[in-house]
Short mmCIF file of C-alpha atoms in Angstrom, two decimals:
data_model
loop_
_atom_site.label_atom_id
_atom_site.label_comp_id
_atom_site.label_asym_id
_atom_site.label_seq_id
_atom_site.Cartn_x
_atom_site.Cartn_y
_atom_site.Cartn_z
CA UNK A 1 105.62 98.32 103.83
CA UNK A 2 103.32 97.10 100.68
CA UNK A 3 99.98 97.47 101.69
CA UNK A 4 96.57 98.01 100.44
CA UNK A 5 95.06 101.94 100.41
CA UNK A 6 91.73 102.80 99.90
CA UNK A 7 90.36 106.53 99.70
CA UNK A 8 88.46 108.66 101.60
CA UNK A 9 88.44 106.44 105.00
CA UNK A 10 84.69 108.61 105.00
CA UNK A 11 83.11 110.10 102.15
CA UNK A 12 79.68 111.45 103.05
CA UNK A 13 77.64 112.21 99.62
CA UNK A 14 73.78 113.42 98.90
CA UNK A 15 71.25 111.02 97.51
CA UNK A 16 71.68 110.60 93.24
CA UNK A 17 74.60 112.18 94.10
CA UNK A 18 77.83 109.49 92.26
CA UNK A 19 80.44 108.92 94.06
CA UNK A 20 83.92 107.19 93.48
CA UNK A 21 85.93 105.06 95.78
CA UNK A 22 89.54 104.53 94.98
CA UNK A 23 91.85 101.31 96.02
CA UNK A 24 95.73 101.25 95.29
CA UNK A 25 97.65 98.23 96.07
CA UNK A 26 101.63 98.27 96.63
CA UNK A 27 101.69 93.72 97.10
CA UNK A 28 101.51 93.23 92.89
CA UNK A 29 98.77 91.39 93.45
CA UNK A 30 96.50 90.36 90.72
CA UNK A 31 93.32 89.78 91.92
CA UNK A 32 91.51 92.83 93.70
CA UNK A 33 88.22 92.80 94.89
CA UNK A 34 85.32 95.12 96.18
CA UNK A 35 83.10 94.30 99.20
CA UNK A 36 80.62 96.14 100.81
CA UNK A 37 79.53 95.27 104.70
CA UNK A 38 76.95 96.82 106.31
CA UNK A 39 76.50 96.48 110.48
CA UNK A 40 76.87 93.52 111.92
CA UNK A 41 77.26 91.27 108.44
CA UNK A 42 79.38 89.97 106.64
CA UNK A 43 81.22 91.18 103.58
CA UNK A 44 79.55 90.64 100.37
CA UNK A 45 81.44 90.44 97.17
CA UNK A 46 80.62 92.89 94.76
CA UNK A 47 82.54 92.41 92.46
CA UNK A 48 86.64 91.52 91.12
CA UNK A 49 89.48 91.09 89.13
CA UNK A 50 91.58 89.08 88.16
CA UNK A 51 94.31 90.86 86.03
CA UNK A 52 92.24 92.89 83.73
CA UNK A 53 89.11 90.26 83.56
CA UNK A 54 86.34 91.50 85.34
CA UNK A 55 84.12 89.01 86.93
CA UNK A 56 80.36 90.25 88.71
CA UNK A 57 78.00 89.16 91.31
CA UNK A 58 74.85 87.80 90.24
CA UNK A 59 73.14 90.15 93.09
CA UNK A 60 75.75 93.23 92.13
CA UNK A 61 73.07 96.25 91.14
CA UNK A 62 73.75 97.92 87.77
CA UNK A 63 74.11 100.99 89.94
CA UNK A 64 77.91 99.70 91.45
CA UNK A 65 80.63 99.90 88.30
CA UNK A 66 84.47 99.58 88.72
CA UNK A 67 87.67 99.99 87.11
CA UNK A 68 90.84 98.69 87.08
CA UNK A 69 92.93 100.93 84.78
CA UNK A 70 96.39 99.25 86.17
CA UNK A 71 97.62 96.48 88.19
CA UNK A 72 97.97 98.62 91.10
CA UNK A 73 94.70 100.59 91.10
CA UNK A 74 90.95 99.43 91.49
CA UNK A 75 87.83 101.82 91.86
CA UNK A 76 84.40 101.95 92.39
CA UNK A 77 81.49 103.86 91.41
CA UNK A 78 78.15 104.44 92.36
CA UNK A 79 75.99 105.83 89.84
CA UNK A 80 73.20 106.45 91.64
CA UNK A 81 73.97 105.98 95.82
CA UNK A 82 70.73 105.41 97.61
CA UNK A 83 69.98 105.22 101.43
CA UNK A 84 69.98 101.30 101.26
CA UNK A 85 74.31 102.47 99.75
CA UNK A 86 75.59 103.14 102.98
CA UNK A 87 78.16 101.02 104.55
CA UNK A 88 81.70 99.84 104.85
CA UNK A 89 83.09 99.68 100.70
CA UNK A 90 86.57 97.46 101.70
CA UNK A 91 88.86 96.49 98.96
CA UNK A 92 90.63 93.25 99.14
CA UNK A 93 93.17 91.58 96.88
CA UNK A 94 95.54 88.45 96.59
CA UNK A 95 97.98 86.81 94.80
CA UNK A 96 96.74 83.61 92.58
CA UNK A 97 96.80 80.24 94.64
CA UNK A 98 95.94 79.06 98.17
CA UNK A 99 97.09 83.27 99.96
CA UNK A 100 94.63 84.73 101.83
CA UNK A 101 93.40 88.19 100.69
CA UNK A 102 94.42 91.56 102.33
CA UNK A 103 92.09 94.05 103.12
CA UNK A 104 92.17 97.65 102.96
CA UNK A 105 91.26 100.15 105.87
CA UNK A 106 87.84 100.30 103.98
CA UNK A 107 86.06 103.63 102.96
CA UNK A 108 82.79 104.41 105.65
CA UNK A 109 79.66 105.89 102.69
CA UNK A 110 77.28 108.15 104.52
CA UNK A 111 74.25 108.52 101.91
CA UNK A 112 72.40 112.16 103.21
CA UNK B 1 74.57 76.94 97.67
CA UNK B 2 78.29 77.31 99.50
CA UNK B 3 77.59 78.23 103.42
CA UNK B 4 80.03 79.31 106.01
CA UNK B 5 78.19 79.35 109.58
CA UNK B 6 79.02 80.68 113.00
CA UNK B 7 77.72 81.71 116.12
CA UNK B 8 77.13 85.15 116.16
CA UNK B 9 77.75 85.47 120.06
CA UNK B 10 78.26 87.17 121.85
CA UNK B 11 80.79 84.61 123.14
CA UNK B 12 81.48 86.09 126.51
CA UNK B 13 85.19 85.19 128.42
CA UNK B 14 86.82 85.87 131.59
CA UNK B 15 90.39 87.65 131.33
CA UNK B 16 92.95 84.74 130.91
CA UNK B 17 90.47 81.85 130.16
CA UNK B 18 90.73 80.30 126.19
CA UNK B 19 88.30 81.41 124.11
CA UNK B 20 86.84 79.37 121.44
CA UNK B 21 85.32 79.84 117.91
CA UNK B 22 83.73 77.47 115.75
CA UNK B 23 82.92 77.05 112.08
CA UNK B 24 81.38 74.79 109.99
CA UNK B 25 80.78 74.71 106.29
CA UNK B 26 79.26 73.54 103.48
CA UNK B 27 81.40 72.78 100.52
CA UNK B 28 83.23 69.63 100.13
CA UNK B 29 85.70 70.71 98.04
CA UNK B 30 87.41 73.81 100.04
CA UNK B 31 90.82 74.04 99.74
CA UNK B 32 91.43 76.88 102.11
CA UNK B 33 90.36 78.16 105.29
CA UNK B 34 90.81 81.50 107.25
CA UNK B 35 90.25 83.60 110.16
CA UNK B 36 89.83 86.86 110.17
CA UNK B 37 89.44 89.10 113.45
CA UNK B 38 87.59 92.84 113.02
CA UNK B 39 87.49 95.42 115.13
CA UNK B 40 84.30 97.19 115.48
CA UNK B 41 84.38 100.29 112.39
CA UNK B 42 87.27 98.35 111.44
CA UNK B 43 88.13 96.58 107.99
CA UNK B 44 89.26 92.76 108.59
CA UNK B 45 92.86 91.53 110.03
CA UNK B 46 94.30 87.99 108.81
CA UNK B 47 94.96 85.85 112.42
CA UNK B 48 95.50 82.34 111.01
CA UNK B 49 95.43 80.61 107.93
CA UNK B 50 94.81 76.93 107.23
CA UNK B 51 95.15 74.28 104.18
CA UNK B 52 95.06 70.69 105.85
CA UNK B 53 93.77 68.56 108.34
CA UNK B 54 95.62 68.82 112.06
CA UNK B 55 96.33 72.42 113.87
CA UNK B 56 97.99 75.25 113.40
CA UNK B 57 99.76 77.28 116.13
CA UNK B 58 100.70 81.11 116.35
CA UNK B 59 101.33 82.10 119.30
CA UNK B 60 97.49 82.40 121.05
CA UNK B 61 96.35 81.76 118.57
CA UNK B 62 95.83 78.14 117.49
CA UNK B 63 93.67 76.64 113.98
CA UNK B 64 92.01 73.59 113.84
CA UNK B 65 90.89 71.96 110.52
CA UNK B 66 88.97 68.74 110.55
CA UNK B 67 87.53 68.43 106.74
CA UNK B 68 85.68 64.99 107.14
CA UNK B 69 83.90 66.84 109.54
CA UNK B 70 83.71 70.14 107.58
CA UNK B 71 85.02 72.36 111.11
CA UNK B 72 86.97 74.57 111.20
CA UNK B 73 87.80 76.35 115.29
CA UNK B 74 89.91 78.92 116.54
CA UNK B 75 91.31 78.73 119.89
CA UNK B 76 92.29 81.52 121.88
CA UNK B 77 94.53 81.41 124.74
CA UNK B 78 94.97 83.63 127.37
CA UNK B 79 92.63 85.88 126.32
CA UNK B 80 92.66 89.50 126.43
CA UNK B 81 90.48 92.39 126.75
CA UNK B 82 91.89 93.18 123.24
CA UNK B 83 91.07 90.36 121.96
CA UNK B 84 87.33 91.60 122.11
CA UNK B 85 86.46 91.66 118.50
CA UNK B 86 84.23 89.90 115.58
CA UNK B 87 85.98 86.88 114.53
CA UNK B 88 84.99 85.95 110.96
CA UNK B 89 86.11 82.72 109.48
CA UNK B 90 86.59 82.20 105.49
CA UNK B 91 87.13 79.59 102.91
CA UNK B 92 87.77 79.06 99.95
CA UNK B 93 86.74 76.52 97.91
CA UNK B 94 88.75 74.38 95.64
CA UNK B 95 91.58 75.71 92.97
CA UNK B 96 90.44 77.97 90.25
CA UNK B 97 88.48 80.16 92.71
CA UNK B 98 89.52 83.37 93.76
CA UNK B 99 86.50 84.30 95.58
CA UNK B 100 85.93 84.03 99.66
CA UNK B 101 82.34 83.32 101.26
CA UNK B 102 82.61 84.79 104.74
CA UNK B 103 80.61 83.61 107.85
CA UNK B 104 78.39 86.02 109.88
CA UNK B 105 81.02 86.15 112.57
CA UNK B 106 81.45 85.31 116.25
CA UNK B 107 81.53 88.91 119.06
CA UNK B 108 83.85 87.49 121.35
CA UNK B 109 83.54 90.12 124.51
CA UNK B 110 86.80 89.00 127.05
CA UNK B 111 86.09 90.42 130.42
CA UNK B 112 88.61 91.56 132.63
#
């Protein structure tokens, strides 16, 4: 089945130690998103790609970076994770137009 | 600032009853409207999409849209305990935007 796959499902890292989360999709969608979601809060958009065109939200910390080497893969890099970065990170995709976004299962990030 | 407002709940309904979830949005030119279901610790799952005024039915779910009142709702008939989750309303602005604005979600609890 076509889907959005996030790895790993759970990630534990140390304070200040760089971490990379990955997302892949078999839907051939041209738009990919990264969201951060904390408990009882709405998903917060960090950035999105339209094809290779990168769009950063104004309030996304510089600590967060992203790469999209090809249509299928997108990575979220957190350069120096702080305790406040512990959250669920969600990857989503969509086609252009009015189609909904399809989410992966998410990566739960814990910071020690 | 584009906003999507939902009652946070919890909304408690007995099993078999109709659950009514409401959402208002501030951006008048919004074009696409989505309801996502999110179980605790899981990622959002698309339940319904609606694009034009009126009702759209899919099984036990009915989405209702009133663009003049900037209001969208989700009705769940014959509520089941498995419907207990947080329901997120998401709104996509006019043509050319690929972003969604999410409400904070309404937590629904279906009591057996």
